[in-house]
Coordinates of C-alpha atoms in Angstrom, one line a residue:
M242 CA -34.4 -26.5 10.7
D243 CA -36.8 -29.2 10.9
A244 CA -40.0 -29.3 12.0
Q245 CA -39.5 -31.1 15.7
K246 CA -36.4 -28.5 16.6
K247 CA -39.1 -25.5 15.6
K248 CA -41.1 -27.5 18.5
E249 CA -38.7 -27.5 20.4
Y250 CA -37.8 -23.7 20.1
C251 CA -41.5 -22.9 20.5
E252 CA -42.4 -24.8 23.3
I253 CA -39.1 -23.3 25.3
L254 CA -40.4 -19.4 24.5
G255 CA -44.2 -21.5 25.4
V256 CA -46.0 -20.1 22.1
P257 CA -47.7 -21.8 19.7
I258 CA -45.7 -23.0 17.1
D259 CA -47.4 -20.7 14.5
A260 CA -47.0 -17.4 16.7
N261 CA -46.5 -14.4 15.0
E262 CA -43.8 -12.2 15.7
A263 CA -44.6 -9.6 18.3
T264 CA -45.9 -12.7 20.2
V265 CA -42.7 -14.6 20.4
K266 CA -40.6 -11.0 21.3
K267 CA -43.3 -10.8 24.6
A268 CA -42.9 -14.0 25.1
Y269 CA -39.0 -13.4 25.4
Y270 CA -39.4 -10.8 27.4
K271 CA -40.9 -12.0 30.7
L272 CA -38.8 -15.3 30.6
A273 CA -35.6 -13.5 29.8
M274 CA -37.7 -11.2 32.8
E275 CA -37.6 -14.3 34.8
L276 CA -34.7 -16.5 34.8
H277 CA -32.4 -13.8 33.4
P278 CA -29.1 -15.6 36.9
D279 CA -29.2 -11.2 37.9
R280 CA -32.5 -11.4 38.9
P281 CA -32.3 -11.4 43.1
H282 CA -34.8 -14.6 43.2
N283 CA -32.2 -16.4 40.7
K284 CA -29.6 -15.6 42.7
G285 CA -27.7 -19.3 43.3
K286 CA -30.2 -21.0 42.4
E287 CA -28.3 -24.0 40.0
G288 CA -29.1 -24.3 36.2
I289 CA -31.2 -21.7 36.2
E290 CA -27.8 -19.6 34.3
K291 CA -28.3 -22.6 31.6
E292 CA -32.2 -21.7 31.0
F293 CA -31.4 -19.0 30.5
Q294 CA -29.3 -19.1 27.8
R295 CA -31.3 -21.9 26.1
V296 CA -33.6 -18.8 25.9
A297 CA -32.0 -16.2 24.8
D298 CA -31.0 -18.4 22.2
A299 CA -34.4 -19.3 20.8
Q300 CA -34.8 -16.3 20.1
K301 CA -31.7 -15.7 18.8
K302 CA -32.4 -18.8 16.3
K303 CA -35.7 -16.6 15.7
E304 CA -33.2 -12.9 14.9
Y305 CA -31.6 -14.6 12.2
C306 CA -33.1 -16.3 10.1
E307 CA -35.4 -13.4 9.9
I308 CA -31.7 -12.0 8.9
L309 CA -32.0 -14.0 6.7
G310 CA -35.4 -13.7 4.9
V311 CA -35.8 -17.7 5.6
P312 CA -38.1 -19.7 8.1
I313 CA -37.3 -20.7 11.1
D314 CA -38.1 -24.1 10.2
A315 CA -36.1 -23.8 6.7
N316 CA -33.8 -26.6 5.8
E317 CA -29.2 -26.0 5.4
A318 CA -29.6 -25.7 1.4
T319 CA -32.4 -23.2 2.0
V320 CA -30.2 -21.2 4.5
K321 CA -26.7 -21.8 2.4
K322 CA -29.2 -20.2 -1.0
A323 CA -30.2 -17.1 1.4
Y324 CA -26.9 -16.5 2.1
Y325 CA -24.9 -16.5 -0.8
K326 CA -27.7 -14.6 -2.5
L327 CA -27.0 -11.8 0.2
A328 CA -23.5 -12.4 0.7
M329 CA -23.3 -11.5 -2.7
E330 CA -25.8 -8.2 -3.0
L331 CA -23.7 -7.3 0.2
H332 CA -19.8 -7.8 -0.3
P333 CA -18.7 -4.9 0.4
D334 CA -16.1 -4.6 -3.2
R335 CA -19.1 -4.9 -5.5
P336 CA -19.3 -2.3 -7.8
H337 CA -22.5 -0.5 -6.6
N338 CA -21.6 -1.2 -2.7
K339 CA -18.4 0.8 -3.1
G340 CA -18.5 4.0 -0.1
K341 CA -21.8 3.2 0.7
E342 CA -22.8 4.1 4.0
G343 CA -23.5 1.2 6.8
I344 CA -22.8 -1.4 3.9
E345 CA -20.0 -3.5 5.7
K346 CA -21.4 -4.0 9.2
E347 CA -24.4 -5.4 7.2
F348 CA -22.4 -7.3 5.5
Q349 CA -21.7 -8.7 8.4
R350 CA -25.4 -9.1 10.4
V351 CA -25.1 -11.2 7.6
A352 CA -22.4 -13.5 7.6
E353 CA -22.8 -13.5 11.3
A354 CA -26.4 -15.0 10.9
Y355 CA -25.6 -17.4 8.8
E356 CA -22.6 -18.7 10.8
K357 CA -24.6 -19.4 14.1
I358 CA -28.1 -21.1 12.2
C359 CA -25.1 -23.6 10.6
S360 CA -23.0 -23.7 14.0
G361 CA -23.1 -27.6 15.0
N362 CA -24.8 -28.9 12.0
S363 CA -21.9 -30.9 11.7
A364 CA -19.1 -32.0 13.6
L365 CA -16.6 -30.0 11.7
N366 CA -17.6 -27.0 12.8
N367 CA -18.3 -28.5 17.0
L368 CA -14.4 -29.2 16.0
K369 CA -13.6 -25.3 14.8
K370 CA -15.3 -24.4 17.7
N371 CA -13.2 -25.9 20.2
F372 CA -10.6 -25.7 18.6
K373 CA -8.8 -22.8 20.6
S374 CA -9.9 -24.4 24.1
Q375 CA -9.0 -28.3 23.9
D376 CA -5.7 -30.1 23.2
I377 CA -5.0 -30.1 19.5
H378 CA -4.2 -33.6 19.4
S379 CA -7.7 -34.7 21.5
S380 CA -9.3 -33.0 19.7
L381 CA -8.3 -34.2 16.2
A382 CA -8.4 -38.2 17.9
H383 CA -12.4 -37.6 18.7
F384 CA -13.2 -36.3 15.6
F385 CA -11.9 -38.8 13.0
F386 CA -12.6 -42.4 15.1
T387 CA -16.5 -40.6 15.9
T388 CA -17.4 -38.6 12.4
K389 CA -16.6 -39.2 8.9
T390 CA -14.4 -36.6 7.7
S391 CA -13.7 -36.1 4.1
V392 CA -9.9 -35.2 3.2
T393 CA -11.4 -31.7 1.7
D394 CA -13.3 -30.8 5.3
L395 CA -10.0 -31.7 6.9
T396 CA -7.5 -29.2 4.5
A397 CA -10.6 -27.2 5.0
L398 CA -10.1 -27.4 8.9
T399 CA -6.1 -26.7 9.0
S400 CA -5.4 -24.8 5.6
T401 CA -5.9 -20.8 5.9
T402 CA -7.7 -19.0 3.3
R403 CA -7.4 -14.7 3.4
V404 CA -11.2 -14.0 3.7
G405 CA -11.6 -10.3 2.8
P406 CA -9.8 -8.1 0.2
T407 CA -6.6 -8.6 -1.5
P408 CA -3.6 -5.6 0.0
K409 CA -2.9 -3.7 -3.2
K410 CA 0.8 -1.7 -2.8
G411 CA 0.6 1.8 -3.3
Q412 CA 0.8 4.5 -5.6
T413 CA 4.9 5.1 -7.7
L414 CA 5.7 8.4 -6.9
Q415 CA 8.1 9.5 -9.3
T416 CA 9.1 12.9 -10.0
S417 CA 12.3 15.7 -12.2
L418 CA 15.6 17.4 -10.1
Q419 CA 17.2 19.4 -12.3
L420 CA 21.0 19.1 -11.5
T421 CA 24.2 21.7 -12.8
F422 CA 26.4 20.3 -14.6
L423 CA 29.5 20.8 -11.9
E424 CA 26.9 19.8 -9.3
S425 CA 26.6 16.2 -11.2
T426 CA 30.7 15.4 -11.6
T427 CA 30.8 16.7 -8.1
G428 CA 27.9 15.0 -6.0
C429 CA 25.6 17.2 -3.4
T430 CA 22.5 17.2 -1.5
K431 CA 19.1 18.3 -2.3
I432 CA 15.6 18.5 -0.3
L433 CA 12.8 17.3 -1.8
E434 CA 9.0 18.5 -1.2
Y435 CA 6.1 15.7 -2.8
N436 CA 2.7 14.8 -1.9
T437 CA 1.8 12.0 -0.4
T438 CA -1.3 10.2 0.5
T439 CA -1.4 8.0 3.8
T440 CA -4.0 6.2 6.3
C441 CA -6.2 9.4 7.9
P442 CA -4.8 9.9 11.1
T443 CA -8.8 11.1 12.8
C444 CA -10.6 8.1 11.1
L445 CA -7.3 5.4 12.0
G446 CA -8.6 4.2 7.9
Q447 CA -12.1 4.1 8.8
G448 CA -13.4 6.8 6.4
T449 CA -16.3 7.2 9.3
I450 CA -15.5 8.5 13.6
S451 CA -17.9 8.0 16.2
S452 CA -20.6 10.4 17.8
P453 CA -22.2 11.4 21.1
P454 CA -25.3 8.8 21.1
R455 CA -28.6 9.9 20.3
T456 CA -30.9 10.1 22.4
R457 CA -33.7 8.7 20.5
N458 CA -34.0 6.7 17.7
V459 CA -37.8 7.9 16.6
E460 CA -37.7 5.3 13.7
C461 CA -37.2 2.3 16.1
K462 CA -40.8 0.9 16.7
D463 CA -40.2 -1.9 19.7
C464 CA -39.3 0.9 21.7
G465 CA -41.3 4.4 20.5
G466 CA -37.3 6.3 20.7
N467 CA -36.4 5.7 24.0
R468 CA -33.8 2.9 23.4
V469 CA -35.6 0.2 26.4
I470 CA -39.0 -2.2 26.7
S471 CA -39.9 -2.0 30.5
A472 CA -42.1 -4.9 31.1
Q473 CA -44.5 -5.2 34.5
L474 CA -43.9 -8.4 36.3
G475 CA -46.4 -7.8 39.0
S476 CA -46.3 -4.9 41.3
T477 CA -42.3 -4.9 40.0
I478 CA -41.4 -2.7 36.4
V479 CA -38.3 -4.2 35.0
S480 CA -36.9 -2.3 31.8
T481 CA -34.6 -3.3 29.8
P482 CA -31.9 -2.2 26.3
C483 CA -34.2 -2.7 23.1
T484 CA -32.6 -4.7 21.0
S485 CA -34.0 -3.5 17.7
C486 CA -31.8 0.0 18.5
P487 CA -27.9 -0.5 17.6
R488 CA -26.1 -0.8 20.7
E489 CA -23.0 0.8 19.2
D490 CA -22.5 4.9 19.0
V491 CA -23.6 6.1 16.1
R492 CA -20.9 6.8 13.3
R493 CA -20.8 9.5 11.1
V494 CA -18.2 10.6 8.3
C495 CA -15.3 11.4 8.9
N496 CA -14.6 15.1 8.7
V497 CA -10.9 15.5 8.0
C498 CA -10.9 13.0 4.5
A499 CA -14.9 13.0 3.5
G500 CA -15.0 8.9 3.8
S501 CA -12.2 8.3 1.9
A502 CA -9.9 6.8 4.9
R503 CA -7.0 8.6 3.8
V504 CA -5.2 12.2 3.3
N505 CA -2.5 13.8 1.6
I506 CA 0.5 15.3 3.0
R507 CA 3.4 17.6 2.0
K508 CA 7.0 14.9 2.9
T509 CA 10.3 16.7 2.4
K510 CA 13.6 14.5 1.1
T511 CA 17.2 15.2 1.4
V512 CA 18.0 13.4 -1.3
V513 CA 22.0 12.8 -1.3
V514 CA 23.5 13.0 -5.2
P515 CA 25.9 10.6 -6.2
I516 CA 29.8 11.9 -7.4
G517 CA 28.5 10.8 -11.4
V518 CA 24.9 11.1 -12.4
Y519 CA 23.9 12.1 -15.3
S520 CA 20.8 12.8 -17.0
G521 CA 17.8 9.8 -17.3
M522 CA 19.6 7.9 -14.1
T523 CA 16.8 7.7 -11.5
L524 CA 17.5 6.8 -7.6
T525 CA 14.3 4.6 -6.3
Y526 CA 13.1 4.7 -2.5
P527 CA 11.5 1.3 -1.4
G528 CA 7.8 2.3 0.6
E529 CA 8.3 5.9 0.8
G530 CA 5.3 6.4 -2.0
D531 CA 1.8 6.6 -1.1
E532 CA 0.2 4.0 1.4
G533 CA -2.0 0.8 0.6
T534 CA -4.3 -0.5 0.5
D535 CA -6.6 -3.0 2.9
G536 CA -2.7 -3.5 4.0
G537 CA -0.8 -3.8 1.4
A538 CA 2.8 -2.6 1.4
R539 CA 3.8 1.6 0.9
G540 CA 4.3 2.2 -3.2
D541 CA 8.2 3.6 -4.4
F542 CA 9.7 6.7 -4.6
I543 CA 11.4 7.5 -7.5
I544 CA 13.4 10.7 -8.8
S545 CA 15.2 10.8 -12.1
F546 CA 17.6 12.9 -13.0
S547 CA 18.3 15.8 -15.8
V548 CA 22.3 17.6 -15.9
D549 CA 22.2 20.5 -17.7
E550 CA 24.8 20.6 -21.0
D551 CA 28.7 22.4 -21.0
P552 CA 29.4 24.1 -23.7
F553 CA 33.3 22.8 -22.9
F554 CA 33.1 19.5 -21.3
K555 CA 31.1 16.9 -23.8
R556 CA 29.7 12.9 -22.2
Q557 CA 30.8 9.8 -23.3
G558 CA 29.1 7.0 -21.4
E559 CA 31.5 8.3 -18.5
D560 CA 34.4 9.1 -20.3
V561 CA 34.8 13.5 -21.6
Q562 CA 35.1 14.7 -24.4
V563 CA 37.4 17.5 -24.6
Q564 CA 38.7 19.7 -28.1
T565 CA 41.7 23.1 -26.6
S566 CA 44.1 24.6 -29.3
I567 CA 47.8 24.0 -29.1
S568 CA 50.6 26.8 -31.1
F569 CA 52.8 25.1 -33.9
P570 CA 55.9 24.9 -32.2
I571 CA 54.0 23.1 -28.9
A572 CA 52.1 20.4 -32.1
A573 CA 55.8 19.2 -33.8
L574 CA 57.9 20.3 -30.6
G575 CA 56.0 18.6 -28.1
G576 CA 55.7 20.5 -24.6
I577 CA 53.3 20.3 -21.4
I578 CA 49.8 22.5 -21.7
Q579 CA 46.9 23.0 -19.1
V580 CA 43.4 22.1 -18.9
P581 CA 40.3 22.1 -17.8
A582 CA 39.1 19.6 -15.1
L583 CA 35.5 18.4 -14.3
G584 CA 34.8 19.6 -10.7
G585 CA 37.3 23.1 -11.2
G586 CA 40.1 23.7 -11.1
T587 CA 43.6 22.3 -14.2
F588 CA 45.7 19.6 -14.5
A589 CA 48.6 19.6 -16.8
V590 CA 48.6 17.3 -19.9
Q591 CA 51.2 15.9 -22.5
V592 CA 51.3 16.8 -25.4
P593 CA 54.2 14.8 -27.4
P594 CA 55.7 16.2 -30.5
G595 CA 55.0 15.8 -34.3
T596 CA 51.4 15.7 -32.6
E597 CA 48.6 16.1 -35.7
H598 CA 45.6 18.6 -36.5
M599 CA 42.4 17.6 -34.5
Q600 CA 44.3 14.3 -32.7
V601 CA 42.6 13.1 -29.9
I602 CA 44.7 12.9 -26.5
R603 CA 43.5 9.8 -24.3
V604 CA 44.2 11.1 -20.6
P605 CA 43.4 8.0 -18.1
K606 CA 41.3 8.8 -15.4
M607 CA 41.0 11.9 -16.0
G608 CA 36.7 11.2 -17.0
F609 CA 33.3 11.4 -15.0
Y610 CA 33.0 8.6 -11.5
N611 CA 30.5 5.9 -12.2
P612 CA 27.9 7.2 -9.3
L613 CA 27.0 3.3 -8.7
D614 CA 30.8 2.5 -7.9
N615 CA 33.4 5.5 -7.6
N616 CA 36.7 2.7 -7.8
I617 CA 36.2 3.2 -11.7
R618 CA 36.5 6.6 -13.3
G619 CA 36.4 6.9 -17.4
D620 CA 38.6 9.6 -19.1
M621 CA 39.5 12.7 -20.7
L622 CA 39.8 12.2 -24.3
L623 CA 41.6 15.2 -25.7
R624 CA 41.4 16.7 -28.9
V625 CA 44.4 19.1 -30.0
C626 CA 44.1 22.1 -32.6
I627 CA 46.7 23.8 -33.8
H628 CA 46.7 27.3 -33.9
M629 CA 47.9 28.5 -37.1
P630 CA 48.3 32.8 -36.1
K631 CA 47.1 35.0 -39.0
A632 CA 49.4 37.8 -39.0
L633 CA 53.2 37.4 -38.8
S634 CA 55.7 38.8 -38.1
D635 CA 59.1 40.0 -40.7
K636 CA 60.8 37.9 -38.0
E637 CA 58.8 35.3 -37.6
R638 CA 58.4 34.6 -41.1
K639 CA 61.3 34.5 -41.7
L640 CA 62.6 31.6 -38.5
L641 CA 59.2 29.9 -40.9
Q642 CA 60.7 29.9 -44.1
K643 CA 63.9 29.1 -43.1
L644 CA 62.1 26.2 -41.3
S645 CA 60.5 25.9 -44.8
Q646 CA 63.6 24.9 -46.5
L647 CA 65.2 23.1 -43.9
S648 CA 61.8 20.6 -44.0
G649 CA 61.8 19.9 -48.0
F650 CA 59.1 22.0 -48.0
S651 CA 58.7 24.5 -50.5
S652 CA 57.8 28.1 -49.8
G653 CA 54.0 29.7 -50.8
L654 CA 56.3 32.3 -53.0
E655 CA 57.7 29.8 -54.3
V656 CA 55.2 27.4 -55.8
S657 CA 53.4 30.3 -57.3
L658 CA 56.9 31.1 -59.2
K659 CA 57.2 28.0 -60.4
R660 CA 53.5 28.4 -61.8

């Protein structure tokens, strides 16, 4: 503000240009009482509201300069330098301001003071102020034909720039779920409970809650704790709210979240375990983890499965390995045997004639289902062991000796005699 502007404001308030703060404030209260549009003697008086606003603007200008710590005649460069210094010092995201009570409100006061002081200094600010109330085309036409505007100014006007902290996605939660082998082959439903964080329902994410306003503000030097300032106009005493005392309710730290704006809650999740799930497989539930900060999305909830081992079935991808015993006649002649199936029960398997010891018989579509597509199913790899009896009856021995002679094989007795 130049010297001419300062002189103009001082003339409006009726004080000398070097008046101190107390003198300016007293003059303002006196004029405010005299010019207020709601006063009986001002009802219907033309121009009184505009005159009252001029007085209020002059006082506000001084208050804004005091907030920024600059003289009332400071130029734009000085105001901008003071604002940037205070903004860096008071920004809520600065490490030394984390969790500090009232810091966000103080930062907003500084930003408002800077905006009010600098408003009206350029045609661009005038256009921004009238942008919502006037037609866009007429505003732009007026802007281009009455001012010299750079491309940078136009970009700043039309582009949208995010102000404030960047939204952060909530933390992803992970848990493990132990399954029996049978549960993995048939599928099942499990109920899980887990802890997650969400916005505090008491303070609605503010960290503070309102409390009844104090009846006295004993620290205020202007009103002495009465929250009103009284002035005598002739024989009439007029009282106005104290502008130095906060008008909003006093806020205190939320007793539920202790100022963190977030609380832990216990959630229940019904998990449908797919058929064919295997150890190490995971299921992801998007948006069911911790709540994000600064408007960010919720995190995810991930379940990792662990399946118990089975003594009979061995998994190999989507195939299952099984080992069973068959008799020598079945191995030689072939036949049908019953084999345990995945999920319980048995099914028939055809053993081909001449099956050798430890030979693998592949049984299609009797393995594990693909957990992502149940139309796909693996095979059963049946490894057969030929069971040889340890004790033979005389009849069994004679039959085997006869079979040995017919097959062209020498018996163990003949081999020992030849030696």
